[in-house]
XYZ file of C-alpha atoms in Angstrom:
194
model
C 119.187 59.900 14.502
C 120.546 63.385 15.231
C 117.655 64.966 13.334
C 115.200 63.425 15.818
C 116.963 64.825 18.905
C 116.872 68.160 20.692
C 120.308 69.365 21.828
C 120.560 70.028 25.582
C 123.506 71.605 27.425
C 124.404 71.796 31.116
C 127.229 73.631 32.914
C 129.531 71.728 35.267
C 127.832 70.721 38.548
C 124.322 71.194 37.096
C 121.649 68.598 37.848
C 120.701 67.060 34.514
C 117.974 64.802 35.945
C 116.686 65.207 39.512
C 115.689 62.340 41.789
C 111.929 62.192 42.116
C 111.342 63.851 38.753
C 110.975 62.550 35.232
C 113.922 62.663 32.852
C 111.705 63.853 30.030
C 112.851 61.237 27.543
C 115.959 59.342 26.549
C 119.334 61.050 26.165
C 122.510 60.281 24.238
C 125.586 61.883 25.833
C 127.459 63.857 23.184
C 130.100 65.580 25.308
C 131.243 66.039 28.871
C 130.901 63.683 31.809
C 128.124 63.047 34.323
C 127.532 60.806 37.294
C 124.427 59.178 38.735
C 124.172 59.740 42.495
C 121.787 58.354 45.092
C 121.547 59.255 48.760
C 120.986 56.949 51.714
C 118.472 57.736 54.449
C 121.443 58.950 56.523
C 122.459 61.340 53.740
C 125.486 59.412 52.450
C 126.143 59.835 48.747
C 126.462 56.676 46.611
C 127.902 56.740 43.092
C 125.791 54.539 40.827
C 127.668 55.139 37.594
C 129.405 57.532 35.235
C 128.188 58.689 31.844
C 130.524 59.626 29.001
C 129.967 60.532 25.332
C 128.095 57.704 23.628
C 126.251 56.603 26.776
C 122.462 56.525 26.999
C 120.389 57.563 30.031
C 116.893 58.680 30.955
C 113.393 57.349 30.323
C 114.088 54.990 27.444
C 110.828 53.045 27.522
C 108.442 55.681 28.819
C 107.940 58.201 31.621
C 109.198 56.999 34.992
C 110.285 58.725 38.182
C 114.062 58.930 38.502
C 115.470 57.259 41.608
C 118.748 59.196 41.472
C 120.279 62.516 40.478
C 122.331 62.776 37.314
C 124.904 65.558 37.767
C 127.265 67.024 35.163
C 130.887 66.799 36.327
C 132.033 68.830 33.328
C 130.099 71.061 30.946
C 127.973 68.455 29.160
C 125.644 68.096 26.221
C 123.245 65.410 25.092
C 120.701 64.724 22.399
C 117.245 64.390 23.976
C 114.613 62.118 22.413
C 111.033 61.633 23.501
C 110.586 58.109 24.840
C 108.272 57.272 21.925
C 110.842 58.493 19.387
C 113.614 56.522 21.082
C 111.561 53.311 21.132
C 110.713 53.813 17.435
C 114.418 54.269 16.611
C 115.303 51.079 18.510
C 112.567 49.169 16.649
C 113.720 50.482 13.243
C 117.479 50.138 13.727
C 118.836 46.905 15.147
C 122.260 48.482 15.682
C 120.730 50.859 18.258
C 119.141 47.907 20.064
C 122.488 46.077 20.097
C 124.327 49.167 21.408
C 121.677 49.595 24.114
C 121.947 45.918 25.127
C 125.750 46.199 25.330
C 125.558 49.318 27.513
C 122.990 47.812 29.857
C 125.018 44.604 30.148
C 128.190 46.580 30.910
C 126.374 48.634 33.581
C 124.945 45.488 35.184
C 128.381 43.856 35.167
C 130.000 46.941 36.753
C 127.278 47.128 39.426
C 127.702 43.432 40.211
C 131.493 43.851 40.453
C 131.092 46.791 42.854
C 128.639 44.839 45.039
C 130.995 41.851 45.227
C 133.975 44.103 46.023
C 132.119 45.910 48.804
C 131.130 42.554 50.323
C 134.451 40.732 49.905
C 137.325 43.225 49.620
C 138.616 45.567 52.317
C 138.298 49.304 51.798
C 142.035 49.673 51.185
C 141.889 46.746 48.762
C 139.108 48.475 46.809
C 141.183 51.673 46.678
C 144.206 49.733 45.396
C 142.082 47.962 42.759
C 140.503 51.237 41.614
C 143.899 52.921 41.251
C 145.103 50.038 39.055
C 141.887 50.163 37.014
C 142.067 53.941 36.509
C 145.762 53.826 35.592
C 145.346 51.084 32.995
C 148.324 49.853 30.989
C 149.912 53.328 31.004
C 150.219 53.073 34.808
C 149.353 56.744 35.203
C 146.168 58.559 36.227
C 146.084 61.965 34.561
C 144.773 64.203 35.979
C 145.369 62.800 39.457
C 142.173 61.418 40.961
C 140.039 63.739 43.063
C 140.035 62.087 46.483
C 136.418 62.965 47.275
C 135.296 61.484 43.933
C 137.247 58.276 44.599
C 135.650 58.087 48.045
C 132.155 58.399 46.579
C 132.890 55.773 43.927
C 134.247 53.332 46.516
C 131.691 54.092 49.237
C 134.244 55.218 51.777
C 135.516 58.496 53.192
C 137.869 61.018 51.633
C 140.145 60.641 54.658
C 140.469 56.869 54.113
C 141.383 57.405 50.453
C 143.904 60.097 51.416
C 145.548 57.909 54.090
C 145.722 54.917 51.736
C 147.339 56.873 48.894
C 149.756 58.569 51.316
C 150.780 55.143 52.653
C 151.379 53.945 49.077
C 153.527 57.036 48.429
C 155.634 56.404 51.548
C 156.244 52.826 50.362
C 157.303 54.026 46.900
C 154.400 52.302 45.146
C 152.815 55.487 43.759
C 154.140 58.991 43.077
C 152.282 62.290 42.614
C 153.902 64.502 40.014
C 152.828 67.219 37.549
C 149.135 66.845 38.386
C 149.178 63.085 37.808
C 149.397 59.945 39.931
C 151.966 57.422 38.698
C 151.847 53.753 39.651
C 155.597 53.247 40.123
C 155.460 49.627 41.297
C 152.305 48.050 39.818
C 153.381 44.525 40.792
C 153.640 45.586 44.451
C 150.208 47.218 44.277
C 148.777 44.045 42.703
C 150.324 41.979 45.531
C 148.397 44.091 48.041
C 145.156 42.908 46.409
C 145.814 39.265 47.311
């Protein structure tokens, strides 16, 4: 598969695919991290998803205009395939088709979850849930989350995220230390979700 790809690299903050343009093929993320961003008519930024090594993006079935920007958060690299080459690889190798189906299903599930949360959970509740999700079983987010990035992901303001985390700190539920955010009382944070 690697022999059929052209290696592409982007510095942090570079636009990998611009809204309104064509991606120029299908890509397999090899390193770094990127995010898909769309903008409302009022200019508000909406996070559509994140891309990590192993994720696929771009024009997988053929040329199409991108409806969002894909921006590198970190220096990133990807293998670029022409759409025709990618389709041929999917047809020849069932494991690629299965991996693609799993990724698309996971993205659809995440998008559905976000839509339901926006419609049914308060902004502070979404912040609490995201902190628990990011911390995982280790109950620590390292490095500490960037407030503006959390705000974009949760479709709220940086100030709301900052106030919510500060309130959790005052209550002894979370603690910032050594560039990380520790969930000190996960059960109390979970109770706030109910």
